[in-house]
Amino acid sequence: MATPLSADKLLKALRDEGLHVVEHRSWRTNNRNHKGPWGPAHGVMIHHTVTSGTASSVELCYNGHSALPGPLCHGVIAKDGTVHLVGNGRANHAGLGDDDVLRAVVAERDLPPDDAANTDGNRHFYGFEAVNLGDGKDPWPEVQLLAIERAAAAVCRAHGWSERSVIGHLEWQPGKVDPRGFGMDWMRGRIGDRLDGEPERPPVEPPKPTYEPFPGAAFFKVGRNSAVITAMGKRLVAEGCGRYAVGPGPAWSEADRKSYAAWQRKLGYSGSDADGIPGKTSWDRLKVPNA
């Protein structure tokens, strides 16, 4: 018996397993808890969406549809391996299933055939919907399979479960076929291997540069609208080179060009080297804050 993970703990477990996780809208309060209990948690269930496209699949799983209100799972696993969290609590994904299967999951032993639909699975299983048409032809990219492995392992690791706590929808409810396109014994093998080791930490992102990198001379042209231009203008004013009647602002203008030309002349440039179009050396010396 396990108390379900809080939203923060679920998010941390997934990210600690090396997953890229997107928090979709108000996922933390999106649930069906008013329709029945959530917990104790006993396992993880894998599904396919029978849809294509990440955005539409995520919205469907968040909102549900007329016959089945959302959320339809806890996380949607996209083709690119991103996990989109859409629910926290009871979700409409498992439906009624076999009580013998549930007992096997709790005991972490081999699964019996699922030949009954007499037990509430939404109460006891985390659900992950992987974006796939489920027609046996839609491919499963390795990055998506890896994300399924990682997501299931993350929840198991957080609860101290083995791979035996992970099942497919087709192993729970008679007549279901998902996930179609790979075997659950094979996936459990991958999850077990992962649980035998340490979680893969996400790579540390390099810190953003203190100053805006030079965007190239072609960036500075009529029609360009960017916060970088505003930040540049403010620095030019601070250096005593501002030639603005109003501003500076985000749209590249003649006032920007004249102001930058004044900066170039301040640095000792002349002639065509002080034409007001930024170059890398003068730009780096201006130290435009990152925008």
Coordinates of C-alpha atoms in Angstrom, one line a residue:
M1 CA 0.0 0.0 0.0
A2 CA 1.4 3.4 -1.0
T3 CA 0.2 6.9 -0.6
P4 CA 0.2 8.6 -4.0
L5 CA 3.0 11.0 -4.8
S6 CA 2.2 14.7 -4.4
A7 CA 2.5 16.9 -7.5
D8 CA 5.9 18.2 -6.5
K9 CA 7.2 14.7 -5.7
L10 CA 6.0 13.3 -9.0
L11 CA 7.5 16.1 -10.9
K12 CA 10.8 15.7 -9.1
A13 CA 10.9 12.0 -9.6
L14 CA 10.4 12.3 -13.4
R15 CA 13.0 15.0 -13.8
D16 CA 15.5 13.1 -11.6
E17 CA 15.1 10.2 -14.0
G18 CA 16.4 12.4 -16.8
L19 CA 13.1 13.3 -18.4
H20 CA 12.1 16.6 -20.0
V21 CA 8.8 17.4 -18.3
V22 CA 6.2 20.1 -19.3
E23 CA 3.6 21.2 -16.8
H24 CA 0.4 21.6 -18.8
R25 CA -2.0 24.3 -17.6
S26 CA -3.5 23.6 -14.2
W27 CA -2.5 19.9 -14.1
R28 CA -1.8 20.0 -10.3
T29 CA -5.6 20.4 -9.6
N30 CA -6.9 18.5 -12.6
N31 CA -8.4 15.3 -11.4
R32 CA -11.6 13.2 -10.8
N33 CA -11.2 13.0 -7.0
H34 CA -14.8 14.2 -6.6
K35 CA -16.0 11.0 -8.4
G36 CA -14.0 8.5 -6.3
P37 CA -11.0 7.8 -4.2
W38 CA -7.4 8.2 -5.4
G39 CA -5.1 5.7 -3.7
P40 CA -3.6 3.6 -2.3
A41 CA -1.4 3.5 -5.3
H42 CA -0.2 0.1 -6.5
G43 CA 1.3 0.5 -10.0
V44 CA 1.8 2.2 -13.3
M45 CA -0.3 1.6 -16.4
I46 CA 0.9 2.3 -20.0
H47 CA -1.5 3.2 -22.8
H48 CA -1.5 4.6 -26.3
T49 CA -3.6 7.6 -27.2
V50 CA -5.0 6.4 -30.6
T51 CA -4.2 10.0 -31.8
S52 CA -1.4 11.8 -33.6
G53 CA 0.1 15.2 -32.8
T54 CA 1.4 16.3 -29.5
A55 CA -0.6 19.5 -28.8
S56 CA -4.0 17.9 -29.7
S57 CA -3.2 14.7 -27.8
V58 CA -2.2 16.7 -24.7
E59 CA -5.4 18.8 -24.8
L60 CA -7.5 15.7 -25.3
C61 CA -5.9 13.9 -22.3
Y62 CA -6.3 17.1 -20.2
N63 CA -9.9 17.8 -21.0
G64 CA -11.3 14.4 -22.0
H65 CA -14.3 14.3 -24.3
S66 CA -18.1 14.1 -24.0
A67 CA -18.1 10.4 -23.2
L68 CA -15.2 10.4 -20.8
P69 CA -14.2 13.6 -18.9
G70 CA -10.5 14.3 -18.3
P71 CA -7.9 13.9 -17.2
L72 CA -7.5 10.7 -19.1
C73 CA -4.0 10.0 -17.5
H74 CA -1.4 11.7 -15.4
G75 CA 1.2 12.2 -18.2
V76 CA 1.3 12.2 -22.0
I77 CA 4.5 10.9 -23.5
A78 CA 5.2 12.6 -26.9
K79 CA 7.0 11.1 -29.9
D80 CA 10.0 13.3 -28.9
G81 CA 10.2 11.8 -25.4
T82 CA 8.7 14.9 -23.6
V83 CA 6.4 14.1 -20.8
H84 CA 3.4 16.5 -20.5
L85 CA 1.8 16.4 -17.1
V86 CA -2.0 16.7 -17.4
G87 CA -3.4 15.3 -14.2
N88 CA -2.7 14.9 -10.5
G89 CA -5.0 12.5 -8.6
R90 CA -7.7 10.2 -9.8
A91 CA -7.8 10.0 -13.7
N92 CA -10.0 8.3 -16.1
H93 CA -7.6 5.9 -17.7
A94 CA -7.7 2.4 -16.3
G95 CA -11.4 1.8 -15.9
L96 CA -12.6 -1.5 -14.4
G97 CA -10.2 -4.4 -14.5
D98 CA -9.3 -7.8 -13.1
D99 CA -8.9 -8.1 -9.3
D100 CA -6.6 -11.0 -9.8
V101 CA -4.3 -8.8 -11.8
L102 CA -4.3 -6.1 -9.1
R103 CA -3.4 -8.7 -6.5
A104 CA -0.5 -9.9 -8.7
V105 CA 0.7 -6.3 -9.1
V106 CA 0.6 -5.7 -5.4
A107 CA 2.5 -8.9 -4.8
E108 CA 4.8 -8.1 -7.7
R109 CA 4.5 -11.5 -9.2
D110 CA 3.6 -12.9 -12.7
L111 CA 0.3 -11.6 -14.1
P112 CA -2.6 -13.9 -14.6
P113 CA -4.9 -13.5 -17.6
D114 CA -7.2 -10.5 -17.4
D115 CA -10.6 -12.2 -17.7
A116 CA -12.7 -10.0 -15.5
A117 CA -13.7 -6.3 -15.1
N118 CA -14.7 -6.0 -11.5
T119 CA -12.1 -3.6 -9.9
D120 CA -11.6 0.1 -10.0
G121 CA -8.2 0.7 -11.6
N122 CA -8.4 4.5 -11.6
R123 CA -8.0 4.4 -7.9
H124 CA -4.8 2.4 -7.9
F125 CA -2.8 3.2 -11.0
Y126 CA -0.8 6.1 -12.4
G127 CA -1.5 6.3 -16.1
F128 CA 0.8 7.4 -18.9
E129 CA -0.6 7.8 -22.4
A130 CA 2.0 7.6 -25.2
V131 CA 1.1 9.4 -28.4
N132 CA 0.6 6.6 -31.0
L133 CA -2.2 5.7 -33.4
G134 CA -2.3 2.1 -32.0
D135 CA -2.8 0.6 -35.4
G136 CA 0.4 -1.5 -35.4
K137 CA 1.9 0.7 -38.1
D138 CA 2.6 4.0 -36.3
P139 CA 6.3 3.7 -35.3
W140 CA 7.6 4.0 -31.8
P141 CA 10.7 6.2 -31.8
E142 CA 13.4 5.0 -29.5
V143 CA 13.4 8.3 -27.7
Q144 CA 9.7 7.8 -26.9
L145 CA 10.3 4.2 -25.7
L146 CA 13.1 5.5 -23.5
A147 CA 10.8 8.1 -22.0
I148 CA 8.1 5.4 -21.3
E149 CA 10.9 3.4 -19.6
R150 CA 12.1 6.3 -17.6
A151 CA 8.6 7.6 -16.6
A152 CA 7.6 4.1 -15.3
A153 CA 10.9 3.7 -13.5
A154 CA 10.7 7.1 -11.9
V155 CA 7.4 6.3 -10.2
C156 CA 8.6 2.8 -9.2
R157 CA 11.8 4.2 -7.8
A158 CA 9.9 6.8 -5.8
H159 CA 7.7 4.1 -4.3
G160 CA 10.3 1.4 -3.9
W161 CA 8.5 -0.8 -6.4
S162 CA 10.0 -3.2 -9.0
E163 CA 9.2 -3.4 -12.7
R164 CA 6.5 -5.9 -11.8
S165 CA 4.4 -2.9 -10.7
V166 CA 4.2 -1.7 -14.3
I167 CA 1.5 -3.1 -16.6
G168 CA -0.2 -2.3 -19.9
H169 CA -3.8 -1.5 -20.3
L170 CA -4.2 -4.8 -22.3
E171 CA -3.1 -6.7 -19.2
W172 CA -5.7 -5.1 -17.0
Q173 CA -9.0 -4.9 -18.8
P174 CA -10.4 -7.6 -21.2
G175 CA -10.6 -6.4 -24.8
K176 CA -8.0 -3.7 -24.5
V177 CA -4.9 -3.8 -26.9
D178 CA -2.8 -0.9 -25.7
P179 CA 0.0 -0.3 -25.9
R180 CA 0.2 -1.9 -29.3
G181 CA 3.5 -2.1 -31.0
F182 CA 5.8 -3.4 -28.3
G183 CA 5.6 -6.1 -25.6
M184 CA 5.1 -5.3 -22.0
D185 CA 7.5 -8.1 -20.8
W186 CA 10.1 -6.5 -23.0
M187 CA 9.4 -3.0 -21.6
R188 CA 9.4 -4.4 -18.0
G189 CA 12.8 -5.8 -18.7
R190 CA 14.1 -2.4 -19.7
I191 CA 12.5 -0.8 -16.6
G192 CA 14.1 -3.5 -14.4
D193 CA 17.5 -2.9 -15.8
R194 CA 17.1 0.8 -15.2
L195 CA 16.0 0.3 -11.6
D196 CA 19.1 -1.8 -11.0
G197 CA 21.2 1.3 -11.6
E198 CA 21.2 4.9 -10.5
P199 CA 18.8 7.3 -12.1
E200 CA 20.3 9.4 -15.0
R201 CA 20.3 13.0 -13.9
P202 CA 19.3 15.6 -16.5
P203 CA 22.3 17.4 -17.9
V204 CA 23.1 20.6 -16.2
E205 CA 22.2 23.5 -18.5
P206 CA 25.0 26.0 -19.0
P207 CA 24.2 29.4 -17.4
K208 CA 22.8 32.0 -19.7
P209 CA 25.4 34.5 -20.8
T210 CA 25.5 37.7 -18.8
Y211 CA 25.5 39.7 -22.0
E212 CA 23.5 39.3 -25.2
P213 CA 25.7 37.5 -27.8
F214 CA 26.2 39.3 -31.1
P215 CA 23.3 38.4 -33.3
G216 CA 25.0 39.2 -36.6
A217 CA 25.0 42.4 -38.7
A218 CA 22.0 41.2 -40.7
F219 CA 19.9 41.2 -37.6
F220 CA 19.9 45.0 -37.6
K221 CA 17.5 46.0 -40.4
V222 CA 14.2 47.9 -40.9
G223 CA 11.4 45.7 -39.7
R224 CA 13.3 44.0 -37.0
N225 CA 11.4 44.1 -33.7
S226 CA 13.2 42.6 -30.7
A227 CA 13.8 43.2 -27.0
V228 CA 17.5 43.0 -27.9
I229 CA 17.3 46.3 -29.7
T230 CA 15.7 47.9 -26.7
A231 CA 18.4 46.6 -24.4
M232 CA 21.1 47.9 -26.9
G233 CA 19.5 51.3 -27.0
K234 CA 19.5 51.6 -23.2
R235 CA 23.2 50.8 -23.1
L236 CA 23.9 53.4 -25.8
V237 CA 22.1 56.0 -23.8
A238 CA 24.0 54.9 -20.7
E239 CA 27.3 55.4 -22.7
G240 CA 26.2 58.9 -23.7
C241 CA 25.6 57.9 -27.3
G242 CA 21.8 58.1 -27.4
R243 CA 20.4 60.0 -30.4
Y244 CA 16.8 59.2 -29.6
A245 CA 13.9 61.8 -29.6
V246 CA 11.7 59.1 -28.1
G247 CA 12.8 55.7 -26.8
P248 CA 14.7 53.5 -27.2
G249 CA 12.3 50.8 -28.3
P250 CA 12.2 47.3 -29.8
A251 CA 11.9 48.4 -33.5
W252 CA 15.2 49.0 -35.3
S253 CA 15.2 52.6 -36.5
E254 CA 17.3 55.4 -37.9
A255 CA 17.7 56.7 -34.4
D256 CA 19.2 53.3 -33.4
R257 CA 21.6 53.5 -36.3
K258 CA 22.7 57.0 -35.4
S259 CA 23.1 56.1 -31.8
Y260 CA 25.3 53.1 -32.6
A261 CA 27.4 55.2 -35.0
A262 CA 28.1 57.5 -32.1
W263 CA 29.2 54.5 -30.1
Q264 CA 31.5 53.4 -32.9
R265 CA 33.0 56.8 -33.1
K266 CA 33.5 56.8 -29.3
L267 CA 35.5 53.6 -29.7
G268 CA 37.7 55.3 -32.3
Y269 CA 36.1 54.0 -35.5
S270 CA 35.5 56.3 -38.5
G271 CA 34.3 56.2 -42.0
S272 CA 32.5 53.0 -43.1
D273 CA 33.6 51.4 -39.8
A274 CA 31.2 53.9 -38.0
D275 CA 28.2 53.4 -40.2
G276 CA 25.9 52.5 -37.3
I277 CA 25.5 48.8 -38.1
P278 CA 26.9 46.8 -35.2
G279 CA 29.9 44.6 -35.5
K280 CA 31.0 41.9 -33.1
T281 CA 33.9 43.8 -31.5
S282 CA 31.9 47.0 -30.8
W283 CA 28.9 44.9 -29.7
D284 CA 30.9 42.9 -27.2
R285 CA 32.4 46.1 -25.8
L286 CA 28.9 47.6 -25.4
K287 CA 27.9 44.8 -23.0
V288 CA 24.2 44.6 -23.8
P289 CA 22.4 42.8 -21.0
N290 CA 20.9 39.4 -21.9
A291 CA 17.3 40.0 -23.1

